CSV table of N, CA, C and O in Angstrom, one decimal:
chain,number,residue,atom,x,y,z
K,1,MET,N,293.9,65.2,114.2
K,1,MET,CA,294.8,66.2,114.8
K,1,MET,C,294.0,67.4,115.3
K,1,MET,O,294.2,67.9,116.4
K,2,LYS,N,293.0,67.9,114.5
K,2,LYS,CA,292.2,69.0,114.9
K,2,LYS,C,291.4,68.7,116.2
K,2,LYS,O,291.3,69.6,117.1
K,3,LYS,N,290.9,67.5,116.3
K,3,LYS,CA,290.2,67.1,117.5
K,3,LYS,C,291.1,67.1,118.7
K,3,LYS,O,290.6,67.6,119.8
K,4,ALA,N,292.3,66.7,118.6
K,4,ALA,CA,293.2,66.7,119.7
K,4,ALA,C,293.5,68.1,120.1
K,4,ALA,O,293.6,68.4,121.3
K,5,ILE,N,293.8,69.0,119.2
K,5,ILE,CA,294.0,70.4,119.5
K,5,ILE,C,292.8,71.0,120.2
K,5,ILE,O,293.0,71.7,121.2
K,6,HIS,N,291.6,70.7,119.7
K,6,HIS,CA,290.4,71.2,120.3
K,6,HIS,C,290.3,70.7,121.7
K,6,HIS,O,289.9,71.5,122.6
K,7,LEU,N,290.5,69.5,122.0
K,7,LEU,CA,290.4,68.9,123.3
K,7,LEU,C,291.4,69.6,124.3
K,7,LEU,O,291.1,69.9,125.4
K,8,VAL,N,292.6,69.8,123.8
K,8,VAL,CA,293.7,70.4,124.7
K,8,VAL,C,293.2,71.8,125.0
K,8,VAL,O,293.3,72.3,126.1
K,9,MET,N,292.7,72.5,124.0
K,9,MET,CA,292.2,73.9,124.3
K,9,MET,C,291.1,73.9,125.3
K,9,MET,O,291.0,74.8,126.2
K,10,MET,N,290.1,73.0,125.1
K,10,MET,CA,289.0,73.0,126.0
K,10,MET,C,289.5,72.6,127.5
K,10,MET,O,289.0,73.2,128.4
K,11,LEU,N,290.4,71.7,127.6
K,11,LEU,CA,291.0,71.4,128.9
K,11,LEU,C,291.7,72.6,129.5
K,11,LEU,O,291.5,72.8,130.7
K,12,ALA,N,292.4,73.3,128.7
K,12,ALA,CA,293.1,74.5,129.2
K,12,ALA,C,292.2,75.5,129.7
K,12,ALA,O,292.3,76.1,130.8
K,13,ILE,N,291.1,75.7,129.0
K,13,ILE,CA,290.1,76.7,129.4
K,13,ILE,C,289.4,76.2,130.7
K,13,ILE,O,289.2,77.0,131.6
K,14,GLY,N,289.1,74.9,130.7
K,14,GLY,CA,288.5,74.4,132.0
K,14,GLY,C,289.4,74.5,133.2
K,14,GLY,O,288.9,74.9,134.2
K,15,PHE,N,290.6,74.3,133.0
K,15,PHE,CA,291.6,74.5,134.2
K,15,PHE,C,291.7,75.9,134.5
K,15,PHE,O,291.8,76.2,135.7
K,16,GLY,N,291.6,76.8,133.6
K,16,GLY,CA,291.7,78.2,133.9
K,16,GLY,C,290.5,78.7,134.7
K,16,GLY,O,290.6,79.4,135.7
K,17,VAL,N,289.3,78.2,134.3
K,17,VAL,CA,288.1,78.5,135.1
K,17,VAL,C,288.2,77.9,136.5
K,17,VAL,O,287.9,78.6,137.5
K,18,SER,N,288.6,76.7,136.6
K,18,SER,CA,288.7,76.0,137.9
K,18,SER,C,289.7,76.8,138.8
K,18,SER,O,289.5,77.0,140.0
K,19,GLY,N,290.8,77.2,138.2
K,19,GLY,CA,291.8,78.0,138.9
K,19,GLY,C,291.3,79.3,139.5
K,19,GLY,O,291.5,79.7,140.6
K,20,LYS,N,290.5,80.0,138.7
K,20,LYS,CA,289.8,81.2,139.1
K,20,LYS,C,288.8,81.0,140.2
K,20,LYS,O,288.8,81.7,141.2
K,21,VAL,N,288.0,79.9,140.1
K,21,VAL,CA,287.1,79.6,141.1
K,21,VAL,C,287.8,79.3,142.4
K,21,VAL,O,287.4,79.8,143.5
K,22,MET,N,288.9,78.6,142.3
K,22,MET,CA,289.7,78.3,143.5
K,22,MET,C,290.3,79.6,144.1
K,22,MET,O,290.3,79.7,145.3
K,23,ALA,N,290.7,80.5,143.3
K,23,ALA,CA,291.3,81.7,143.7
K,23,ALA,C,290.3,82.5,144.5
K,23,ALA,O,290.5,83.1,145.5
K,24,ASP,N,289.0,82.5,144.0
K,24,ASP,CA,288.0,83.3,144.6
K,24,ASP,C,287.5,82.6,145.9
K,24,ASP,O,287.2,83.3,146.9
K,25,GLU,N,287.6,81.3,146.0
K,25,GLU,CA,287.3,80.6,147.3
K,25,GLU,C,288.4,80.9,148.3
K,25,GLU,O,288.1,81.2,149.4
K,26,ALA,N,289.6,81.0,147.8
K,26,ALA,CA,290.8,81.3,148.6
K,26,ALA,C,290.6,82.8,149.2
K,26,ALA,O,290.9,83.0,150.3
K,27,LEU,N,290.1,83.7,148.3
K,27,LEU,CA,289.8,85.0,148.8
K,27,LEU,C,288.8,85.1,149.9
K,27,LEU,O,288.9,85.8,150.9
K,28,ALA,N,287.7,84.3,149.7
K,28,ALA,CA,286.7,84.2,150.7
K,28,ALA,C,287.2,83.6,152.1
K,28,ALA,O,286.9,84.1,153.1
K,29,LYS,N,288.1,82.7,152.0
K,29,LYS,CA,288.8,82.2,153.2
K,29,LYS,C,289.7,83.2,153.8
K,29,LYS,O,289.7,83.5,155.0
K,30,ALA,N,290.5,83.9,152.9
K,30,ALA,CA,291.4,84.9,153.4
K,30,ALA,C,290.7,86.1,154.1
K,30,ALA,O,291.2,86.7,155.0
K,31,LYS,N,289.5,86.4,153.6
K,31,LYS,CA,288.7,87.6,154.2
K,31,LYS,C,287.8,87.1,155.3
K,31,LYS,O,287.0,87.9,155.7
K,32,ASN,N,287.9,85.9,155.7
K,32,ASN,CA,287.2,85.3,156.8
K,32,ASN,C,285.7,85.2,156.6
K,32,ASN,O,284.9,85.1,157.5
K,33,CYS,N,285.3,85.2,155.3
K,33,CYS,CA,283.9,85.0,155.0
K,33,CYS,C,283.4,83.6,155.4
K,33,CYS,O,282.2,83.4,155.8
K,34,MET,N,284.3,82.6,155.3
K,34,MET,CA,283.9,81.2,155.6
K,34,MET,C,283.8,81.0,157.1
K,34,MET,O,283.3,79.9,157.6
K,35,ALA,N,284.1,82.0,158.0
K,35,ALA,CA,283.8,81.9,159.4
K,35,ALA,C,282.3,81.8,159.7
K,35,ALA,O,281.9,81.2,160.6
K,36,CYS,N,281.5,82.5,158.8
K,36,CYS,CA,280.1,82.6,159.0
K,36,CYS,C,279.3,82.0,157.9
K,36,CYS,O,278.1,81.8,158.0
K,37,HIS,N,279.9,81.7,156.8
K,37,HIS,CA,279.2,81.1,155.6
K,37,HIS,C,279.9,79.8,155.2
K,37,HIS,O,281.1,79.7,155.3
K,38,ALA,N,279.1,78.9,154.6
K,38,ALA,CA,279.7,77.7,153.9
K,38,ALA,C,279.0,77.7,152.5
K,38,ALA,O,278.0,78.3,152.3
K,39,VAL,N,279.6,76.9,151.6
K,39,VAL,CA,279.0,76.8,150.3
K,39,VAL,C,277.7,76.1,150.3
K,39,VAL,O,276.7,76.6,149.7
K,40,ASP,N,277.5,75.1,151.1
K,40,ASP,CA,276.3,74.2,151.0
K,40,ASP,C,275.5,74.1,152.2
K,40,ASP,O,274.6,73.3,152.2
K,41,LYS,N,275.8,74.8,153.3
K,41,LYS,CA,275.0,74.7,154.5
K,41,LYS,C,275.0,76.1,155.2
K,41,LYS,O,276.0,76.8,155.2
K,42,LYS,N,273.9,76.3,155.9
K,42,LYS,CA,273.8,77.5,156.7
K,42,LYS,C,274.7,77.4,157.9
K,42,LYS,O,274.7,76.4,158.6
K,43,LEU,N,275.4,78.4,158.2
K,43,LEU,CA,276.2,78.5,159.5
K,43,LEU,C,275.6,79.7,160.2
K,43,LEU,O,274.4,79.7,160.5
K,44,VAL,N,276.3,80.7,160.5
K,44,VAL,CA,275.7,82.0,161.0
K,44,VAL,C,274.9,82.7,160.0
K,44,VAL,O,273.8,83.1,160.2
K,45,GLY,N,275.5,82.7,158.8
K,45,GLY,CA,274.8,83.3,157.6
K,45,GLY,C,274.4,82.2,156.7
K,45,GLY,O,274.6,81.1,156.9
K,46,PRO,N,273.7,82.6,155.6
K,46,PRO,CA,273.2,81.7,154.6
K,46,PRO,C,274.3,80.9,153.9
K,46,PRO,O,275.4,81.4,153.7
K,47,ALA,N,273.9,79.8,153.4
K,47,ALA,CA,274.8,79.0,152.5
K,47,ALA,C,274.9,79.8,151.2
K,47,ALA,O,274.0,80.4,150.7
K,48,TYR,N,276.1,79.8,150.6
K,48,TYR,CA,276.3,80.5,149.3
K,48,TYR,C,275.4,79.9,148.2
K,48,TYR,O,275.0,80.7,147.4
K,49,LYS,N,275.1,78.6,148.2
K,49,LYS,CA,274.2,78.1,147.2
K,49,LYS,C,272.8,78.7,147.4
K,49,LYS,O,272.2,78.9,146.4
K,50,ASP,N,272.4,79.0,148.6
K,50,ASP,CA,271.1,79.6,148.8
K,50,ASP,C,271.1,81.0,148.3
K,50,ASP,O,270.1,81.5,147.8
K,51,VAL,N,272.2,81.7,148.5
K,51,VAL,CA,272.3,83.1,148.1
K,51,VAL,C,272.2,83.1,146.5
K,51,VAL,O,271.5,83.9,145.9
K,52,ALA,N,273.0,82.2,145.9
K,52,ALA,CA,273.0,82.1,144.4
K,52,ALA,C,271.6,81.8,143.9
K,52,ALA,O,271.2,82.4,142.9
K,53,ALA,N,270.9,80.9,144.6
K,53,ALA,CA,269.5,80.6,144.1
K,53,ALA,C,268.6,81.8,144.3
K,53,ALA,O,267.8,82.0,143.4
K,54,LYS,N,268.7,82.5,145.4
K,54,LYS,CA,267.8,83.6,145.6
K,54,LYS,C,268.0,84.7,144.6
K,54,LYS,O,267.0,85.4,144.2
K,55,TYR,N,269.2,85.0,144.1
K,55,TYR,CA,269.5,86.1,143.2
K,55,TYR,C,269.7,85.6,141.8
K,55,TYR,O,270.1,86.4,141.0
K,56,LYS,N,269.4,84.4,141.5
K,56,LYS,CA,269.5,83.9,140.1
K,56,LYS,C,268.7,84.7,139.2
K,56,LYS,O,267.5,85.0,139.5
K,57,GLY,N,269.3,85.2,138.1
K,57,GLY,CA,268.5,86.0,137.1
K,57,GLY,C,268.4,87.5,137.5
K,57,GLY,O,267.9,88.2,136.7
K,58,ASP,N,268.9,87.9,138.6
K,58,ASP,CA,268.9,89.3,139.0
K,58,ASP,C,270.1,90.0,138.4
K,58,ASP,O,271.2,89.8,138.9
K,59,ALA,N,269.9,90.8,137.4
K,59,ALA,CA,271.0,91.5,136.7
K,59,ALA,C,271.8,92.4,137.6
K,59,ALA,O,273.0,92.7,137.4
K,60,GLY,N,271.2,93.0,138.6
K,60,GLY,CA,271.8,93.9,139.5
K,60,GLY,C,272.4,93.3,140.8
K,60,GLY,O,272.9,94.0,141.6
K,61,ALA,N,272.4,92.0,140.9
K,61,ALA,CA,272.8,91.3,142.1
K,61,ALA,C,274.2,91.5,142.5
K,61,ALA,O,274.5,91.7,143.6
K,62,VAL,N,275.1,91.5,141.5
K,62,VAL,CA,276.6,91.6,141.8
K,62,VAL,C,276.8,93.0,142.5
K,62,VAL,O,277.4,93.0,143.6
K,63,ASP,N,276.3,94.1,141.9
K,63,ASP,CA,276.6,95.4,142.5
K,63,ASP,C,275.9,95.5,143.9
K,63,ASP,O,276.5,96.0,144.8
K,64,LYS,N,274.6,95.1,143.9
K,64,LYS,CA,273.8,95.2,145.2
K,64,LYS,C,274.5,94.4,146.3
K,64,LYS,O,274.7,94.9,147.4
K,65,LEU,N,274.9,93.1,146.0
K,65,LEU,CA,275.5,92.3,147.0
K,65,LEU,C,276.9,92.7,147.4
K,65,LEU,O,277.3,92.6,148.5
K,66,ALA,N,277.7,93.2,146.4
K,66,ALA,CA,279.0,93.7,146.7
K,66,ALA,C,279.0,94.9,147.7
K,66,ALA,O,279.8,95.0,148.6
K,67,ALA,N,278.0,95.7,147.5
K,67,ALA,CA,277.8,96.9,148.4
K,67,ALA,C,277.5,96.3,149.8
K,67,ALA,O,278.0,96.9,150.8
K,68,LYS,N,276.7,95.3,149.9
K,68,LYS,CA,276.3,94.7,151.2
K,68,LYS,C,277.5,94.0,151.8
K,68,LYS,O,277.7,94.1,153.1
K,69,VAL,N,278.3,93.4,151.1
K,69,VAL,CA,279.6,92.7,151.6
K,69,VAL,C,280.5,93.8,152.2
K,69,VAL,O,281.0,93.6,153.3
K,70,LYS,N,280.6,94.9,151.5
K,70,LYS,CA,281.5,96.0,151.9
K,70,LYS,C,280.9,96.7,153.2
K,70,LYS,O,281.7,96.9,154.2
K,71,ALA,N,279.7,97.0,153.2
K,71,ALA,CA,279.1,97.8,154.2
K,71,ALA,C,278.4,97.0,155.3
K,71,ALA,O,278.2,97.6,156.4
K,72,GLY,N,278.1,95.8,155.1
K,72,GLY,CA,277.4,95.0,156.1
K,72,GLY,C,275.9,95.1,155.8
K,72,GLY,O,275.5,95.9,155.0
K,73,GLY,N,275.1,94.4,156.6
K,73,GLY,CA,273.7,94.5,156.4
K,73,GLY,C,272.9,93.6,157.4
K,73,GLY,O,273.5,92.9,158.2
K,74,LYS,N,271.6,93.8,157.4
K,74,LYS,CA,270.8,93.0,158.3
K,74,LYS,C,269.4,92.9,157.7
K,74,LYS,O,268.9,93.8,157.1
K,75,GLY,N,268.8,91.8,157.9
K,75,GLY,CA,267.4,91.6,157.6
K,75,GLY,C,267.1,90.8,156.4
K,75,GLY,O,266.0,90.2,156.3
K,76,ALA,N,268.0,90.7,155.4
K,76,ALA,CA,267.7,89.9,154.2
K,76,ALA,C,267.6,88.4,154.5
K,76,ALA,O,266.9,87.7,153.8
K,77,TRP,N,268.4,87.9,155.5
K,77,TRP,CA,268.4,86.5,155.8
K,77,TRP,C,268.1,86.2,157.3
K,77,TRP,O,268.5,85.2,157.8
K,78,GLY,N,267.5,87.2,157.9
K,78,GLY,CA,267.2,87.0,159.4
K,78,GLY,C,267.7,88.2,160.2
K,78,GLY,O,268.1,89.2,159.6
K,79,GLU,N,267.7,88.0,161.4
K,79,GLU,CA,268.1,89.2,162.3
K,79,GLU,C,269.5,89.3,162.7
K,79,GLU,O,270.0,90.3,163.2
K,80,ILE,N,270.3,88.3,162.4
K,80,ILE,CA,271.8,88.3,162.7
K,80,ILE,C,272.4,89.2,161.7
K,80,ILE,O,272.4,88.9,160.5
K,81,PRO,N,273.0,90.3,162.1
K,81,PRO,CA,273.7,91.2,161.1
K,81,PRO,C,275.0,90.7,160.5
K,81,PRO,O,275.7,89.9,161.2
K,82,MET,N,275.3,91.0,159.3
K,82,MET,CA,276.6,90.8,158.7
K,82,MET,C,277.4,92.1,158.9
K,82,MET,O,277.0,93.1,158.5
K,83,PRO,N,278.5,92.0,159.6
K,83,PRO,CA,279.3,93.2,159.8
K,83,PRO,C,280.0,93.6,158.5
K,83,PRO,O,280.1,92.9,157.5
K,84,PRO,N,280.4,94.9,158.5
K,84,PRO,CA,281.1,95.4,157.3
K,84,PRO,C,282.4,94.6,157.1
K,84,PRO,O,283.0,94.1,158.1
K,85,ASN,N,282.8,94.4,155.9
K,85,ASN,CA,284.0,93.6,155.6
K,85,ASN,C,285.1,94.5,155.1
K,85,ASN,O,284.8,95.4,154.3
K,86,ASN,N,286.3,94.2,155.4
K,86,ASN,CA,287.5,94.9,155.0
K,86,ASN,C,287.9,94.4,153.6
K,86,ASN,O,288.9,93.6,153.5
K,87,VAL,N,287.2,94.8,152.6
K,87,VAL,CA,287.5,94.4,151.2
K,87,VAL,C,287.4,95.6,150.3
K,87,VAL,O,286.8,96.6,150.6
K,88,THR,N,288.2,95.5,149.3
K,88,THR,CA,288.1,96.6,148.2
K,88,THR,C,286.8,96.3,147.4
K,88,THR,O,286.3,95.2,147.4
K,89,PRO,N,286.4,97.4,146.7
K,89,PRO,CA,285.2,97.1,145.8
K,89,PRO,C,285.5,96.0,144.8
K,89,PRO,O,284.6,95.2,144.5
K,90,ASP,N,286.7,95.9,144.3
K,90,ASP,CA,287.0,94.8,143.3
K,90,ASP,C,286.9,93.5,144.0
K,90,ASP,O,286.4,92.5,143.5
K,91,GLU,N,287.5,93.4,145.2
K,91,GLU,CA,287.4,92.1,146.0
K,91,GLU,C,286.0,91.7,146.3
K,91,GLU,O,285.6,90.5,146.1
K,92,ALA,N,285.2,92.7,146.6
K,92,ALA,CA,283.7,92.4,146.9
K,92,ALA,C,283.0,91.9,145.7
K,92,ALA,O,282.3,90.9,145.8
K,93,LYS,N,283.3,92.5,144.5
K,93,LYS,CA,282.7,92.0,143.3
K,93,LYS,C,283.2,90.6,142.9
K,93,LYS,O,282.4,89.7,142.5
K,94,LYS,N,284.5,90.3,143.2
K,94,LYS,CA,285.0,89.0,142.9
K,94,LYS,C,284.3,87.9,143.8
K,94,LYS,O,284.0,86.8,143.4
K,95,LEU,N,284.2,88.3,145.1
K,95,LEU,CA,283.6,87.4,146.0
K,95,LEU,C,282.1,87.1,145.6
K,95,LEU,O,281.7,85.9,145.6
K,96,VAL,N,281.4,88.1,145.3
K,96,VAL,CA,280.0,88.0,145.0
K,96,VAL,C,279.8,87.2,143.7
K,96,VAL,O,278.9,86.3,143.6
K,97,THR,N,280.6,87.5,142.7
K,97,THR,CA,280.6,86.7,141.5
K,97,THR,C,280.8,85.2,141.7
K,97,THR,O,280.1,84.4,141.2
K,98,TRP,N,281.8,84.9,142.6
K,98,TRP,CA,282.0,83.5,143.0
K,98,TRP,C,280.8,82.9,143.7
K,98,TRP,O,280.4,81.8,143.4
K,99,ILE,N,280.3,83.7,144.7
K,99,ILE,CA,279.1,83.2,145.4
K,99,ILE,C,278.0,82.9,144.5
K,99,ILE,O,277.3,81.9,144.6
K,100,LEU,N,277.7,83.8,143.6
K,100,LEU,CA,276.6,83.6,142.7
K,100,LEU,C,276.8,82.5,141.6
K,100,LEU,O,275.8,82.1,141.0
K,101,SER,N,278.0,82.0,141.5
K,101,SER,CA,278.3,80.9,140.6
K,101,SER,C,278.0,79.5,141.2
K,101,SER,O,278.1,78.5,140.6
K,102,GLN,N,277.7,79.5,142.5
K,102,GLN,CA,277.5,78.3,143.2
K,102,GLN,C,276.2,77.6,142.8
K,102,GLN,O,275.2,78.4,142.6
K,103,LYS,N,276.2,76.3,142.7
K,103,LYS,CA,274.9,75.6,142.3
K,103,LYS,C,274.6,74.6,143.3
K,103,LYS,O,275.3,74.0,144.0
């Protein structure tokens, strides 16, 4: 009985995480991030998996990248600039946290 309860709890936690990941992907789509980025391949901008790999282990990456998402930037991934995005600071952090979770 304890094993069954444990299994149900683990599945519920797993579905909660999957739902959050999907919500953040939906936010990326809603904010038009996916017009220039894809999870696993370079489009206009870098693949999110490449961004996650580049910043893996960087404790300040979320704040640094959230600021870039909000203000835009140029030069980190080439000469094509990323325009400023119409996102709140909280949305920018959610997007970056999701991006950095890509493997």
